[in-house]
Tab-separated table of C-alpha atoms in Angstrom:
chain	number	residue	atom	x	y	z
A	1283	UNK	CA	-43.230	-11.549	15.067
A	1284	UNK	CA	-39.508	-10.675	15.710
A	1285	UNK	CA	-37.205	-12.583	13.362
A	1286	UNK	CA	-33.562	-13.473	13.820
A	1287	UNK	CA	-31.259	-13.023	11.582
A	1288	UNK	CA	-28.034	-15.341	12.065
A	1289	UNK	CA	-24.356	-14.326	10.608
A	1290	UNK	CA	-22.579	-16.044	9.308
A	1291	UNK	CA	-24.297	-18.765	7.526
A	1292	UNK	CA	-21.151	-20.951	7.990
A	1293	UNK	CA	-17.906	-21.089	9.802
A	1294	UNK	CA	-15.320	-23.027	8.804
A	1295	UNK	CA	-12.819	-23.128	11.674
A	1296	UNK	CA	-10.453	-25.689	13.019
A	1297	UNK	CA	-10.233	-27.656	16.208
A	1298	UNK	CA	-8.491	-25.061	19.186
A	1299	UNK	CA	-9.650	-21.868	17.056
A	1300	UNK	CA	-12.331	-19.342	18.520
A	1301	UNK	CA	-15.985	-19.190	17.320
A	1302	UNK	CA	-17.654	-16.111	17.280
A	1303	UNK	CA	-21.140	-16.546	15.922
A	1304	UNK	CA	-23.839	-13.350	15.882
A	1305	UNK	CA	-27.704	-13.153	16.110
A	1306	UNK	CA	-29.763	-10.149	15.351
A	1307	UNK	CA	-32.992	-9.511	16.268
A	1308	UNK	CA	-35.720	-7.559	14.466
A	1309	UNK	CA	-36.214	-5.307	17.366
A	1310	UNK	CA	-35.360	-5.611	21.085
A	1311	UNK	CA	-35.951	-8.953	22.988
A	1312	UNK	CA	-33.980	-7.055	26.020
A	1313	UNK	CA	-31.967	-10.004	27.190
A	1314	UNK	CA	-34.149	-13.237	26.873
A	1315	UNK	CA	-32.060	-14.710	24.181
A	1316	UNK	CA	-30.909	-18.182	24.448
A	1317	UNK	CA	-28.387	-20.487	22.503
A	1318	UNK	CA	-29.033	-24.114	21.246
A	1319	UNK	CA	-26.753	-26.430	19.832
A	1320	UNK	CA	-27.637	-29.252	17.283
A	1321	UNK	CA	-25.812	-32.460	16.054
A	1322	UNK	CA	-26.513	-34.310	12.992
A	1323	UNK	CA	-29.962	-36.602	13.843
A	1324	UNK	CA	-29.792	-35.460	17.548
A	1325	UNK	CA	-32.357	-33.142	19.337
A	1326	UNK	CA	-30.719	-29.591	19.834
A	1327	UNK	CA	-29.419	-28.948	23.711
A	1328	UNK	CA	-29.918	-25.811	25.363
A	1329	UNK	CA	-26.342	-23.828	25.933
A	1330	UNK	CA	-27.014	-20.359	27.422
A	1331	UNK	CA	-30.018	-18.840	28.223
A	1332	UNK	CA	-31.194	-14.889	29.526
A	1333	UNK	CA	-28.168	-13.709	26.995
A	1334	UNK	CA	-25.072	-15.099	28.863
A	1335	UNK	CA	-26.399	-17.524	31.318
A	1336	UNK	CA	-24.682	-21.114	30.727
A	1337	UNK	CA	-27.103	-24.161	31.145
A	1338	UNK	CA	-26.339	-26.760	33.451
A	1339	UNK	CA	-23.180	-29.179	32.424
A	1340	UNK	CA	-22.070	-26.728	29.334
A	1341	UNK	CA	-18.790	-26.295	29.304
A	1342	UNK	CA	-17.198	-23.285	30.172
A	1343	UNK	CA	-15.385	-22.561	26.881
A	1344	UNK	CA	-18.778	-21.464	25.908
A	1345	UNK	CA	-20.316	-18.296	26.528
A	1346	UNK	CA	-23.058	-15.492	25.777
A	1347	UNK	CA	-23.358	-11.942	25.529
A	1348	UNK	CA	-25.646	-8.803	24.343
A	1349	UNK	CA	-28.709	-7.316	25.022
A	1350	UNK	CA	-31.575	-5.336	22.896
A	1351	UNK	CA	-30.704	-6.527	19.571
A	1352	UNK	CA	-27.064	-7.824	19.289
A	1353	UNK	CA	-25.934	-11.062	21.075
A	1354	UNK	CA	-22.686	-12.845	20.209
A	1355	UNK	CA	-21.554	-16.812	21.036
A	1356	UNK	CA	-18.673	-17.282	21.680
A	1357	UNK	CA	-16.963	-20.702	21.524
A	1358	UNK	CA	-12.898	-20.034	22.707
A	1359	UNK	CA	-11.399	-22.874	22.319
A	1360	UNK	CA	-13.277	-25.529	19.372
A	1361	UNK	CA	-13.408	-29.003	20.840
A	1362	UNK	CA	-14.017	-31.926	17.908
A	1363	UNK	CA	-17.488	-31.993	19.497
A	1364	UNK	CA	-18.335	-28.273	18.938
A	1365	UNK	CA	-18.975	-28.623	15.297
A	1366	UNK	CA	-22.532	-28.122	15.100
A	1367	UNK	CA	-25.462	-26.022	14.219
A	1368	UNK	CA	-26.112	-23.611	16.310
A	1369	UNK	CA	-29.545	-21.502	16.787
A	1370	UNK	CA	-30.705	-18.382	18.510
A	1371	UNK	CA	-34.244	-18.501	20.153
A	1372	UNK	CA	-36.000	-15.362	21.641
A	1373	UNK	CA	-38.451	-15.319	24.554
A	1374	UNK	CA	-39.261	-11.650	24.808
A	1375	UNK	CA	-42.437	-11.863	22.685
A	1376	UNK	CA	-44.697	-14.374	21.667
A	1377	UNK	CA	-44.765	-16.269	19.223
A	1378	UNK	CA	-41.166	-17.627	20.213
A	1379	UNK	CA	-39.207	-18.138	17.142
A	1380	UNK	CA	-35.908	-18.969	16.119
A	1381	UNK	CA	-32.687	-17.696	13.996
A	1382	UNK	CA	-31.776	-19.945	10.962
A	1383	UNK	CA	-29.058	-21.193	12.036
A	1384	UNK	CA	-25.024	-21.235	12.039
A	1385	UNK	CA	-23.051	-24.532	10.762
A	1386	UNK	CA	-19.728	-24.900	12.387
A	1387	UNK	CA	-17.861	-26.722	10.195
A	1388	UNK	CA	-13.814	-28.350	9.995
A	1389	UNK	CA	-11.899	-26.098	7.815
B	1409	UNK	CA	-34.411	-40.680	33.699
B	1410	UNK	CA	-35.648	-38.132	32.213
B	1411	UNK	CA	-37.628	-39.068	28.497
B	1412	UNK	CA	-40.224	-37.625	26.550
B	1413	UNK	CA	-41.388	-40.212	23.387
B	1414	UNK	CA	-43.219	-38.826	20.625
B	1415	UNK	CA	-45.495	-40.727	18.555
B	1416	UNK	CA	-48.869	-40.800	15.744
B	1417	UNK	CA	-46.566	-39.088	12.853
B	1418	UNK	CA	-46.852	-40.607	9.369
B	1419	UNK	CA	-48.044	-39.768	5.853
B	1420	UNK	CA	-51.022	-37.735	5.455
B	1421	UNK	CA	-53.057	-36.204	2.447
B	1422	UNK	CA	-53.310	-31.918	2.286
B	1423	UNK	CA	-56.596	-31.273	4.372
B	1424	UNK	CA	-56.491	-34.117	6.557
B	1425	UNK	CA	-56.236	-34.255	10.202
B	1426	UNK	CA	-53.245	-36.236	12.375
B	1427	UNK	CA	-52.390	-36.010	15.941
B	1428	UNK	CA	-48.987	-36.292	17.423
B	1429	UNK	CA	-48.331	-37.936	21.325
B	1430	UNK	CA	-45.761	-37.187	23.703
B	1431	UNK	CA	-45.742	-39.832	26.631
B	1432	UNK	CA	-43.494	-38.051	29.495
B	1433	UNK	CA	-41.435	-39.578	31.994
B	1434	UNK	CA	-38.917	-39.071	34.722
B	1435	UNK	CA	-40.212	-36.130	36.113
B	1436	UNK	CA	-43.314	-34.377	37.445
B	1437	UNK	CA	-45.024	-33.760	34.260
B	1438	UNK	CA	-47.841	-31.618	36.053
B	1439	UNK	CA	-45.974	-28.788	36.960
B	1440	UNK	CA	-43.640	-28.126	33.401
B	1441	UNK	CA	-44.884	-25.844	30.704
B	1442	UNK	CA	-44.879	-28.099	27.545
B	1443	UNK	CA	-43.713	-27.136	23.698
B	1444	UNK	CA	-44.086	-28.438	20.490
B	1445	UNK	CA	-41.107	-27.568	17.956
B	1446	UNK	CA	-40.719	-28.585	14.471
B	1447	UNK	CA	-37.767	-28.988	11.689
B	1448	UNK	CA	-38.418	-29.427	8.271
B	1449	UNK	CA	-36.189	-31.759	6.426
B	1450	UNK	CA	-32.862	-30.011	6.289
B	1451	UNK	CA	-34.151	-26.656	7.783
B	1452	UNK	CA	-34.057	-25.115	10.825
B	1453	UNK	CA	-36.404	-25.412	13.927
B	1454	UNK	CA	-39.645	-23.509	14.519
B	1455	UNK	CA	-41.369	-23.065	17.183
B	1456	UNK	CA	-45.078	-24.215	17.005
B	1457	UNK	CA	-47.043	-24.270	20.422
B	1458	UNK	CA	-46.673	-24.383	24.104
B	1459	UNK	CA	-49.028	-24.976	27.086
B	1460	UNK	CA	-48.940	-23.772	30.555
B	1461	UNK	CA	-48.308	-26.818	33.382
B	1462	UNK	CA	-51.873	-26.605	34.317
B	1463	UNK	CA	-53.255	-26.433	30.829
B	1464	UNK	CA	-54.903	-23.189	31.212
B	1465	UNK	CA	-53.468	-20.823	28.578
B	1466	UNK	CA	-51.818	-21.718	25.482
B	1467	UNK	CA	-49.778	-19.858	22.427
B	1468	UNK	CA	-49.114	-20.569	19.021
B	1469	UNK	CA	-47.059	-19.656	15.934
B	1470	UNK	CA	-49.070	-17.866	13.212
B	1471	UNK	CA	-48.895	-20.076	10.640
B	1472	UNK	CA	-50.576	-22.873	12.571
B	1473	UNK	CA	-53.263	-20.837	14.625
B	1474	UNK	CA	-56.401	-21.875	13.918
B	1475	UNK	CA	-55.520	-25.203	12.628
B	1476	UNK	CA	-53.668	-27.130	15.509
B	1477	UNK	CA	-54.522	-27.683	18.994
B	1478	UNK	CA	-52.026	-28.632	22.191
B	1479	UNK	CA	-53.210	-30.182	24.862
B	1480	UNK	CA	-52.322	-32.273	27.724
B	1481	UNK	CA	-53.311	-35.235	29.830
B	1482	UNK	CA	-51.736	-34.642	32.878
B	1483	UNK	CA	-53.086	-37.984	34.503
B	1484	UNK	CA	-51.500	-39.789	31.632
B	1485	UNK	CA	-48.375	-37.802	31.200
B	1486	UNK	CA	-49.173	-37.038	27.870
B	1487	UNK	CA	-48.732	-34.227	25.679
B	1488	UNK	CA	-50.794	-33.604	22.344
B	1489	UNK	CA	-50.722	-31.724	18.920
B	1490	UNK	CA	-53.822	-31.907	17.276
B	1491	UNK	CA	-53.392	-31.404	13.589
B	1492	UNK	CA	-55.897	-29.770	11.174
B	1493	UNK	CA	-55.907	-28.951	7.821
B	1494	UNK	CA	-52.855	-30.017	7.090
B	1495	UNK	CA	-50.891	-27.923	4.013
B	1496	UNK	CA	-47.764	-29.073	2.634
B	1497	UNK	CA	-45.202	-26.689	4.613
B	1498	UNK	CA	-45.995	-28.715	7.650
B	1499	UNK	CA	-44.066	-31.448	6.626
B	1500	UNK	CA	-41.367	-31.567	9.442
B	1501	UNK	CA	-40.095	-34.252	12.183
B	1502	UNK	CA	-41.832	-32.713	15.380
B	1503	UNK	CA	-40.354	-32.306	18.902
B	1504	UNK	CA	-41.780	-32.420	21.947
B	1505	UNK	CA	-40.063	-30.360	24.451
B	1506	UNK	CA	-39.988	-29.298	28.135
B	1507	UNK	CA	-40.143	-26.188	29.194
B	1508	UNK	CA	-36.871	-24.606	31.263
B	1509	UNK	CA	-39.256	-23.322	34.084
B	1510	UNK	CA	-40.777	-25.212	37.278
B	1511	UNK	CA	-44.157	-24.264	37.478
B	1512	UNK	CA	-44.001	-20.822	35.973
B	1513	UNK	CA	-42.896	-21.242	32.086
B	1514	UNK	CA	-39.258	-19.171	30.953
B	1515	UNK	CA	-39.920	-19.634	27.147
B	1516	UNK	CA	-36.643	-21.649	26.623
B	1517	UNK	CA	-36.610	-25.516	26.120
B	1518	UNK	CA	-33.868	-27.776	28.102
B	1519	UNK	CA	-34.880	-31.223	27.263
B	1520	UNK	CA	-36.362	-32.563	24.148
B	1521	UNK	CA	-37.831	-36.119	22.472
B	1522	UNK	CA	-36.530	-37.572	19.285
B	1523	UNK	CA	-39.078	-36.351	17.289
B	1524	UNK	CA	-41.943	-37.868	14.904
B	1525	UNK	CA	-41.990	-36.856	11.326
B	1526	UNK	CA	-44.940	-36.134	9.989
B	1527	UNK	CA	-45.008	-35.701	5.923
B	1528	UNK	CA	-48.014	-34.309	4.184
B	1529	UNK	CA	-48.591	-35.209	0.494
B	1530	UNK	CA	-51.075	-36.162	-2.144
């Protein structure tokens, strides 16, 4: 199965700073990455999908890139509401599976 | 609007069988691909299942091939995990989710339920 590997672990960061989280993939899911987003005892929502494709109603100040192995979120601008967990999920092969996971935290 | 509501999660013993429901509404539940997810307490997610709108072909993660089951009821709008031999490391509040795609499943999830947690222990 392809596993993701998600850096860093944690970010602390404050409100108005850039996020820049990365997610690695064991070998190439060409571009059908997507990004979730998860609050504390809330179902994760879906953010970008096909590498840089934003879901409908996400907010522009997020966005995706990469391709093969390497795919970036970005998050420019940290609303209060941003700080979350954040997961890679890869469609290329089955079985789907998921990264581990980046906490966005207040610094 | 759109709501999926799991249900049939609880406290089993190692080896003993459960199954999970997810009763759809708010959209046409006949023509979404369906998944099951799961998050063990303070983990991350994992992907466990999914099945194809029509019910015809199905996938699962490794570690639960073999054991568990999805299915669907399409007349009741239902969605089902069918739990075997349950082992410890399946311990985990468990999503149902709808697939992204109409018809013609994309892999990627867009709406979810709240979840039913299922612990298994002795």
């Amino acid at each position: 199965e392809i596993v993701l590997t998600q850096t860093p672990a944690t970010l602390s960061l404050s409100p108005g700073a850039r996020a820049t989280l990365s997610c690695r993939a064991s070998q190439s899911v060409t571009s059908y990455l997507a990004w979730y987003q998860q609050k504390p005892g809330q179902a994760p929502r879906l953010l970008i999908y096909d590498a840089s494709h934003r879901a409908t109603g996400i907010p522009a100040r997020f966005s995706g890139n990469g391709s093969g192995t390497d795919f970036t979120l970005t998050i420019s601008s940290l609303e209060p509401e941003d700080f979350a967990v954040y997961y890679c999920q890869q469609r290329n092969n089955w079985p789907l599976t998921f990264g581990g996971g980046t906490k966005v935290d207040i610094k | 609007q759109l709501q999926m509501v799991e249900s049939g999660g609880g406290v089993v013993q190692p080896g003993r069988s459960l199954r999970l429901s997810c009763a759809a509404s708010g959209f046409t539940f006949s023509r979404y691909a369906m998944h099951w997810v799961r998050q063990a307490p303070g983990k991350g997610l994992e992907w466990v299942a999914i099945i194809s709108y029509d019910g015809s072909t199905t996938f699962y993660t490794d570690s639960v091939k073999g054991r568990f089951t999805i299915s669907r009821d399409t007349s009741k709008s239902t969605l089902y995990l069918h739990m075997n031999s349950l082992r410890t490391e399946d311990t985990a509040l468990y999503y149902c989710a709808r697939d992204e795609g109409y018809y013609e499943s994309t892999g990627y999830v867009d709406s979810w339920g709240q979840g039913t947690l299922v612990i298994v222990s002795s």
